[in-house]
Each structure stands twice: as C-alpha cells, then as structure tokens.
Short mmCIF file of C-alpha atoms and ligand atoms in Angstrom, two decimals:
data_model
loop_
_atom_site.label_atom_id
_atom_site.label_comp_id
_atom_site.label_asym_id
_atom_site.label_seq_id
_atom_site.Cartn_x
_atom_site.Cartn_y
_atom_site.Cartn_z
CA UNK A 1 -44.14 4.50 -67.24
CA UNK A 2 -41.69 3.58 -69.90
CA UNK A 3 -42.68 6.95 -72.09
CA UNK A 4 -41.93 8.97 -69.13
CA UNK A 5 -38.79 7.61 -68.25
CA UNK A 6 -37.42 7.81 -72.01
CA UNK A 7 -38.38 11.56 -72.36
CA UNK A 8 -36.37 11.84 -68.42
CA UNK A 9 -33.58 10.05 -70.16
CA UNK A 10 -33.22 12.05 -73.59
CA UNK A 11 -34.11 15.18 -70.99
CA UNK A 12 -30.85 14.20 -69.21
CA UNK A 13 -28.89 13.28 -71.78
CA UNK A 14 -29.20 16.83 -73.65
CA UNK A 15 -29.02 18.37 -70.36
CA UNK A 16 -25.32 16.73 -70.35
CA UNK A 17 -24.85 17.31 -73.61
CA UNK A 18 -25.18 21.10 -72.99
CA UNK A 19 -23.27 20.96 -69.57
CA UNK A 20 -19.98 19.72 -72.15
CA UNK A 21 -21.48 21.90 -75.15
CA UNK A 22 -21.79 18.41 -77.55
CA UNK A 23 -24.34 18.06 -80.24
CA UNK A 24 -27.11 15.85 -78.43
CA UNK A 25 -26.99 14.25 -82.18
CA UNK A 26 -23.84 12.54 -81.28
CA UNK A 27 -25.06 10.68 -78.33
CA UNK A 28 -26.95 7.31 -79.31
CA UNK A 29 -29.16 5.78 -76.50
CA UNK A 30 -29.47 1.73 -76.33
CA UNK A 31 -32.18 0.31 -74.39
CA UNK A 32 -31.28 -2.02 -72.52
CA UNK A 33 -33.69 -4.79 -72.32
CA UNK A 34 -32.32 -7.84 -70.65
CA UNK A 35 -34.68 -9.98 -68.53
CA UNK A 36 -37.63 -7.12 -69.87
CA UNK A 37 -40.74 -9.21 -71.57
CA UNK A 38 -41.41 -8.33 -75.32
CA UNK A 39 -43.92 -6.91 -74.47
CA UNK A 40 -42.08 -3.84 -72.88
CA UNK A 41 -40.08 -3.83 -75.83
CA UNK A 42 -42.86 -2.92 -77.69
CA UNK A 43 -44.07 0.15 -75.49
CA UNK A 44 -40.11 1.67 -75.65
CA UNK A 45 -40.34 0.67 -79.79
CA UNK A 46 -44.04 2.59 -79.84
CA UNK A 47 -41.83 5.39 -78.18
CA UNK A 48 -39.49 5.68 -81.26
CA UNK A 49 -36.42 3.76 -79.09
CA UNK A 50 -34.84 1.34 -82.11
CA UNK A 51 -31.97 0.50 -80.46
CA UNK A 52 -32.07 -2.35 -78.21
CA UNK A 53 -29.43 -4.12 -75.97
CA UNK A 54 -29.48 -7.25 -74.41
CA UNK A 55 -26.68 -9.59 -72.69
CA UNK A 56 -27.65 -12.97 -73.73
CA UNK A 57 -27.79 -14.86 -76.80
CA UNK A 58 -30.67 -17.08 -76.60
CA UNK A 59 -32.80 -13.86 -75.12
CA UNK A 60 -31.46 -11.80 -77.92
CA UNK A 61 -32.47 -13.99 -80.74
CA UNK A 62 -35.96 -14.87 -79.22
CA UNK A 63 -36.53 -10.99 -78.98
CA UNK A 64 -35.21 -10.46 -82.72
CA UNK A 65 -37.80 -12.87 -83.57
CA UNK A 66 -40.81 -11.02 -82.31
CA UNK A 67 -39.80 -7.66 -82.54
CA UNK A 68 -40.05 -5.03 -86.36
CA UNK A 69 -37.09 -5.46 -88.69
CA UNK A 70 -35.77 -2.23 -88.20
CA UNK A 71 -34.54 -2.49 -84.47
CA UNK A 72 -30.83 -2.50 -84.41
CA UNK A 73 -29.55 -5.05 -82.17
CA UNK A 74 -26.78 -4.70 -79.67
CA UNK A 75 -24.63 -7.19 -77.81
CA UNK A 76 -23.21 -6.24 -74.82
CA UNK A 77 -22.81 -8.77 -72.67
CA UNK A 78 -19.66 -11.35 -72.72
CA UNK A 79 -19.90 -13.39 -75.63
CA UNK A 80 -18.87 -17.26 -75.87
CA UNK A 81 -17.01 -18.42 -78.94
CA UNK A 82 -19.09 -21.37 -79.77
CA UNK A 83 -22.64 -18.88 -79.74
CA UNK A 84 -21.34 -16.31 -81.98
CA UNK A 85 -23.15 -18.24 -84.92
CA UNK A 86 -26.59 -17.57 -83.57
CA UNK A 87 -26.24 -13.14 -83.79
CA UNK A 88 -23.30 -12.69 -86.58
CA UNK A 89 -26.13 -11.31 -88.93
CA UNK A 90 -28.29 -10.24 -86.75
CA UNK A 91 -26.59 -7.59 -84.17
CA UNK A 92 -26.00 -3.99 -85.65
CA UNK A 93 -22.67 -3.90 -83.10
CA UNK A 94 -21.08 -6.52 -80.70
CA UNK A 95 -19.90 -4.31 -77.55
CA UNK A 96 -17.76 -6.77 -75.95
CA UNK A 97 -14.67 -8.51 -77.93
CA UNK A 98 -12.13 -8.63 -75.53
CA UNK A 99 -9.76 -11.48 -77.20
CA UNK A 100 -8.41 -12.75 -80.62
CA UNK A 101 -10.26 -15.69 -80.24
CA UNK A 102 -13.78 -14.24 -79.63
CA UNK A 103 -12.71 -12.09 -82.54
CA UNK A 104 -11.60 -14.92 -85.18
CA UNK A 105 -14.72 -16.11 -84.78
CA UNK A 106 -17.08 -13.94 -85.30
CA UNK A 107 -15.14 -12.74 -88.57
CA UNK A 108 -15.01 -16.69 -89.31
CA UNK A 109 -19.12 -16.81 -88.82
CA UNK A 110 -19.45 -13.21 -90.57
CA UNK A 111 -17.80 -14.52 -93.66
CA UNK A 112 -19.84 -18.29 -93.65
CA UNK A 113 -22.67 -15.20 -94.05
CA UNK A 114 -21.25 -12.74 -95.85
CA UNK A 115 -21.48 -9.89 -93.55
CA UNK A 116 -19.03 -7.36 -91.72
CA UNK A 117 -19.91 -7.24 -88.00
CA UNK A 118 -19.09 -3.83 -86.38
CA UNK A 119 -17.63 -4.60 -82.85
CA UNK A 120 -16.50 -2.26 -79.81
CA UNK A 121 -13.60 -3.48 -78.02
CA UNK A 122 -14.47 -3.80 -74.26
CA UNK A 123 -12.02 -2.38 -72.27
CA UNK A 124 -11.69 -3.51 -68.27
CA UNK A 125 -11.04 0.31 -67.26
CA UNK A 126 -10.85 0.50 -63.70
CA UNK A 127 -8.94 -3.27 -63.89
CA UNK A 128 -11.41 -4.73 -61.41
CA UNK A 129 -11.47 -8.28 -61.50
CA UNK A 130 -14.63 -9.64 -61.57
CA UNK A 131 -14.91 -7.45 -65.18
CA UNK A 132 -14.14 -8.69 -68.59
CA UNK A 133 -12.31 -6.80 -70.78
CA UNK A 134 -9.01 -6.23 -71.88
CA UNK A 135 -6.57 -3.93 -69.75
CA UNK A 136 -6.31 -0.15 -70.95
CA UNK A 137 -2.40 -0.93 -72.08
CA UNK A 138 -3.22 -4.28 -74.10
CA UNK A 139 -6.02 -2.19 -76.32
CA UNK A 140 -4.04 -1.05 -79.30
CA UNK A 141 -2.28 -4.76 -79.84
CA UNK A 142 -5.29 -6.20 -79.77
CA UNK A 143 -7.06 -3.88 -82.17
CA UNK A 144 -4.30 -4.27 -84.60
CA UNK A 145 -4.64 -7.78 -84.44
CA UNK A 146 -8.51 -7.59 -84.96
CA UNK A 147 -8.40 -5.33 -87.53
CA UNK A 148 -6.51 -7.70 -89.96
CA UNK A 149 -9.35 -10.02 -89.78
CA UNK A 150 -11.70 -9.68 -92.66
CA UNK A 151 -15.09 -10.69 -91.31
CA UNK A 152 -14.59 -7.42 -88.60
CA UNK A 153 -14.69 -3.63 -88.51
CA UNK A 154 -13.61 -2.08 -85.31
CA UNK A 155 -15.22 1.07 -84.27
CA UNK A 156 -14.47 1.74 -81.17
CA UNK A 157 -13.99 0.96 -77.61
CA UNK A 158 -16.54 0.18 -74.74
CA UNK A 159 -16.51 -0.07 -71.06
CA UNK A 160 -18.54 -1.28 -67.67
CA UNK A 161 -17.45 1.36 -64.98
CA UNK A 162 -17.44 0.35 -61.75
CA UNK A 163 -20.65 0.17 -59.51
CA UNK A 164 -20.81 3.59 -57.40
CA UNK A 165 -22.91 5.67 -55.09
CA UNK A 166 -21.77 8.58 -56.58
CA UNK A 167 -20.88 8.72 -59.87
CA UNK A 168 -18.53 11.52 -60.26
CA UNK A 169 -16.40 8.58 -58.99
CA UNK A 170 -16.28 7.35 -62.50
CA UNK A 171 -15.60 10.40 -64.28
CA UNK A 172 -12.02 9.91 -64.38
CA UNK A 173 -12.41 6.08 -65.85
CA UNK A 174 -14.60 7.62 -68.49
CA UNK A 175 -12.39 10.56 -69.34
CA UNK A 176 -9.70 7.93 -69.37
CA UNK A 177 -11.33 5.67 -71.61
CA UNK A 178 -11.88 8.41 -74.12
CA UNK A 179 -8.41 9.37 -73.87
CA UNK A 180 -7.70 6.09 -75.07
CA UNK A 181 -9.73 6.08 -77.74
CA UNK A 182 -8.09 9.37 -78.76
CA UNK A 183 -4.62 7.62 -78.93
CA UNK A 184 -5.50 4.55 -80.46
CA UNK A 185 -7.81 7.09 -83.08
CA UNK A 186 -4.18 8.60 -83.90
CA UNK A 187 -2.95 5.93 -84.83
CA UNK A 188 -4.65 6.02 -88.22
CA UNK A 189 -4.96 1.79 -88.02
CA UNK A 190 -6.48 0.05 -91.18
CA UNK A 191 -9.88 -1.04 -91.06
CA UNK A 192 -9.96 0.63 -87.51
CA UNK A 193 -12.20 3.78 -86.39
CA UNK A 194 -12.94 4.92 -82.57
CA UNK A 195 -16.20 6.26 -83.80
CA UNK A 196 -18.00 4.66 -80.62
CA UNK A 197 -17.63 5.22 -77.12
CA UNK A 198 -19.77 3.15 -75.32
CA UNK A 199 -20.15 4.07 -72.14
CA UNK A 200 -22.37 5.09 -69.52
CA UNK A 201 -25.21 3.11 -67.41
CA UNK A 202 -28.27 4.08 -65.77
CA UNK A 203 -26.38 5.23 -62.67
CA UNK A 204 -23.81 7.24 -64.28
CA UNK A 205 -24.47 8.13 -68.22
CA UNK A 206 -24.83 11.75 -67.70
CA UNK A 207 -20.87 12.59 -66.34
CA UNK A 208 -20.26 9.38 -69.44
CA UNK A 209 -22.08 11.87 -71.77
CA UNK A 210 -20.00 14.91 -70.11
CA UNK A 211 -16.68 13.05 -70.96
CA UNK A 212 -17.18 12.05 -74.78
CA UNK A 213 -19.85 8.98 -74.81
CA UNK A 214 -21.53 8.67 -78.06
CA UNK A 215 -23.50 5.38 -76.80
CA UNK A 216 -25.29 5.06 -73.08
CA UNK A 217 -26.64 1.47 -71.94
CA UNK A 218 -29.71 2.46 -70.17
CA UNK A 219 -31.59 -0.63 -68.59
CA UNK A 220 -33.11 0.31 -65.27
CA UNK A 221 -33.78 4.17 -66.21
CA UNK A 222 -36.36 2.94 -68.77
CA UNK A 223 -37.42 -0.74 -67.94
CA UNK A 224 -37.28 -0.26 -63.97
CA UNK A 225 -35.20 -2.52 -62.00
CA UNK A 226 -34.56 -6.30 -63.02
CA UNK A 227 -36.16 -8.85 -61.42
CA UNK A 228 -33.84 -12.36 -61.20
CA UNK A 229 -35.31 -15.61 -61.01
CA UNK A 230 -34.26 -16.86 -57.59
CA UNK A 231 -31.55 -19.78 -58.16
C1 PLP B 1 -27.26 -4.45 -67.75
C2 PLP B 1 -26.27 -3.65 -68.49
C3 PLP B 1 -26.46 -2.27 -68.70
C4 PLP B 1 -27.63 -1.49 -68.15
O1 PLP B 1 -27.55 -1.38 -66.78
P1 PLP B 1 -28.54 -0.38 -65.95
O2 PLP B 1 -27.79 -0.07 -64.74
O3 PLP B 1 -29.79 -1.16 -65.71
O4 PLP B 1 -28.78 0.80 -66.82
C5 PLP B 1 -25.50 -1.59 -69.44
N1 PLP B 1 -24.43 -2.22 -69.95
C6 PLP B 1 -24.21 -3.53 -69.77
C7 PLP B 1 -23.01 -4.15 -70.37
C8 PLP B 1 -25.12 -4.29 -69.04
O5 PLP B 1 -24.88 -5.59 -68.86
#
C-alpha cells in the first residue's frame, strides 16, 4: 500500500511540476510519519523515501533511534523551548520557529553541540487563529533578528494552509507565501537564504508545487489516515 501511494505521490508531484514547467528535482517530498509505527517507516525507507517528518519530540527521537543513519529528520510541528535539547543534532531542518525565543534556543543548544541547525520560519499565512506562526508582515524582522544568532541558518519560510474542500482555495496563500519569500530573498540578509518553501499537504501539495514549493508534507497520501487515541 505504502509503495503505491509513494509512486501516486512522485506521479503527482511531476505531473505539477510539468503543469508550472519546474524541474521535478527541485521539489523535495517529506514523509510525514506522525502517529505511523516504525514499522511503516521502514516499508516508505525500503521505498527509497529518506526524508521523514514528524510533529513531536519524544516520537521523533524514539523513531531516530530505530530507524538507518541516513534518514534526514524534519520537525514540523510547534516546538517548546525547554525540548529543543532533545533534536538540536538530530533534525536535518526545524520547520516551525515562529519567535526569538524558540530561536535563541535552539542556537543556544546548537552551540552546547557544536552544530548549525537549518530552520524554516513558519509563517501563519491565511492569519487564522488557531495556527502558529508569525504574521506575513512580522517575517522579515524576525528573520533579521534570527539570523544574527550564531547557532542558526535560516533557509526559508514554511506554512500550514488552511483546511479546504477544494484546494484551489489555497492557491492564493501559497502564491502569497512565495511572494514573500521572494521579497525577503531580495533583501540579500546575512546568514539568511529562502532556499525552502515548505508548503503543501496531502490535500493540497499539487497547486503548492504549481506555486513554487520546493518541500511537500505528505502524511495521509502515503501512511493513510491517522488514527488518535481516544482521550
Ligand atoms: C500532519 C502534518 C502534515 C501532513 O498532513 P497530511 O494532511 O496527513 O498530509 C503536514 N504538515 C504538518 C505541519 C503537519 O502537522
């Protein structure tokens, strides 16, 4: 099941790709794993998939544990200050810094272990409130303040559209989104790049792809849905 629907998923993605004329070799595709058993880890891994996301830290580190050396790790989920300790050398890019705080300390950890962690700044694009994020006019004072911290590299932006039934709905926050990267890009900021655009979700990652994502967060296209415990 899971080698089907990663060869649907790189089948859409180039399909997008072609729809906007980009290089399918820009686009990066992060399986997203959260609440999945190791175990289906594995079968996506056996599938060639080295990129992994997952939202929580305890579940992240317990996977990094049992899973090859060579998976790149991704954090995407919000982040508390006093965990950052536990992935600092372990994640390959931290998707969601939305304050100075969060930021000061993971370049306060990353230097306690001599590492740079790469980190996307998440962006709250369509300014809902139940999302985290930073609002689209606060991004480029908060990267400059990021990018004077030592421990951090900054390279790029990242957002959670909205949910929708359709997603052409979210083309415009995507387009906007890039856009923004594209300005802040200009800005030729020290230490800063807008390499990565992380955006795009199961529902929506082709019109992402179509507007300039270099990064989809695929969970439910390749895992199937998630199951929560019942609280
Ligand atoms: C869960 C999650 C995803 C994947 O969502 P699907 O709809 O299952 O593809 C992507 N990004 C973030 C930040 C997530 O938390």
């Amino acid at each position: 099941m899971i080698r089907e629907n990663l060869a649907q998923v790189h089948a859409n993605m180039e399909k997008a790709c072609e729809n906007a004329r980009r290089d399918p070799g820009e686009v990066r595709l992060i399986a997203v794993s959260k609440t999945k058993p190791v175990e289906m880890l594995r079968q996506a891994y056996a599938c060639g998939c080295r990129e992994f996301g997952e939202n929580k830290v305890q579940e992240l580190v317990d996977k990094y544990d049992q899973m090859p050396g060579d998976v790149k790790w991704h954090m995407i989920g919000h982040l508390q200050r006093n965990k950052v300790k536990y992935i600092v050398d372990k994640v390959a890019l931290i998707h969601s810094v939305d304050s100075l705080k969060l930021a000061q300390e993971i370049s306060r950890e990353a230097l306690k272990k001599q590492v740079k962690v790469p980190v996307l700044i998440e962006i709250n694009i369509a300014g809902e409130e139940s999302k985290f994020g930073v609002g689209p006019n606060e991004a480029e004072n908060l990267v400059r303040e990021i990018a004077l911290l030592p421990g951090i590299k900054v390279e790029g932006l990242m957002a959670i559209a909205p949910y929708v039934e359709n997603p052409e709905e979210n083309r415009q926050y995507f387009a906007r989104l890039r856009q923004l990267s594209v300005d802040i890009s200009r800005k030729n900021i020290d230490n800063v790049n807008m390499n990565v655009l992380s955006m795009g979700m199961s529902g929506d990652y082709m019109v992402a792809v179509e507007e300039g994502s270099t990064c989809v967060r695929v969970g439910t296209g390749i895992f199937g849905e998630r199951q929560y415990p019942v609280k």
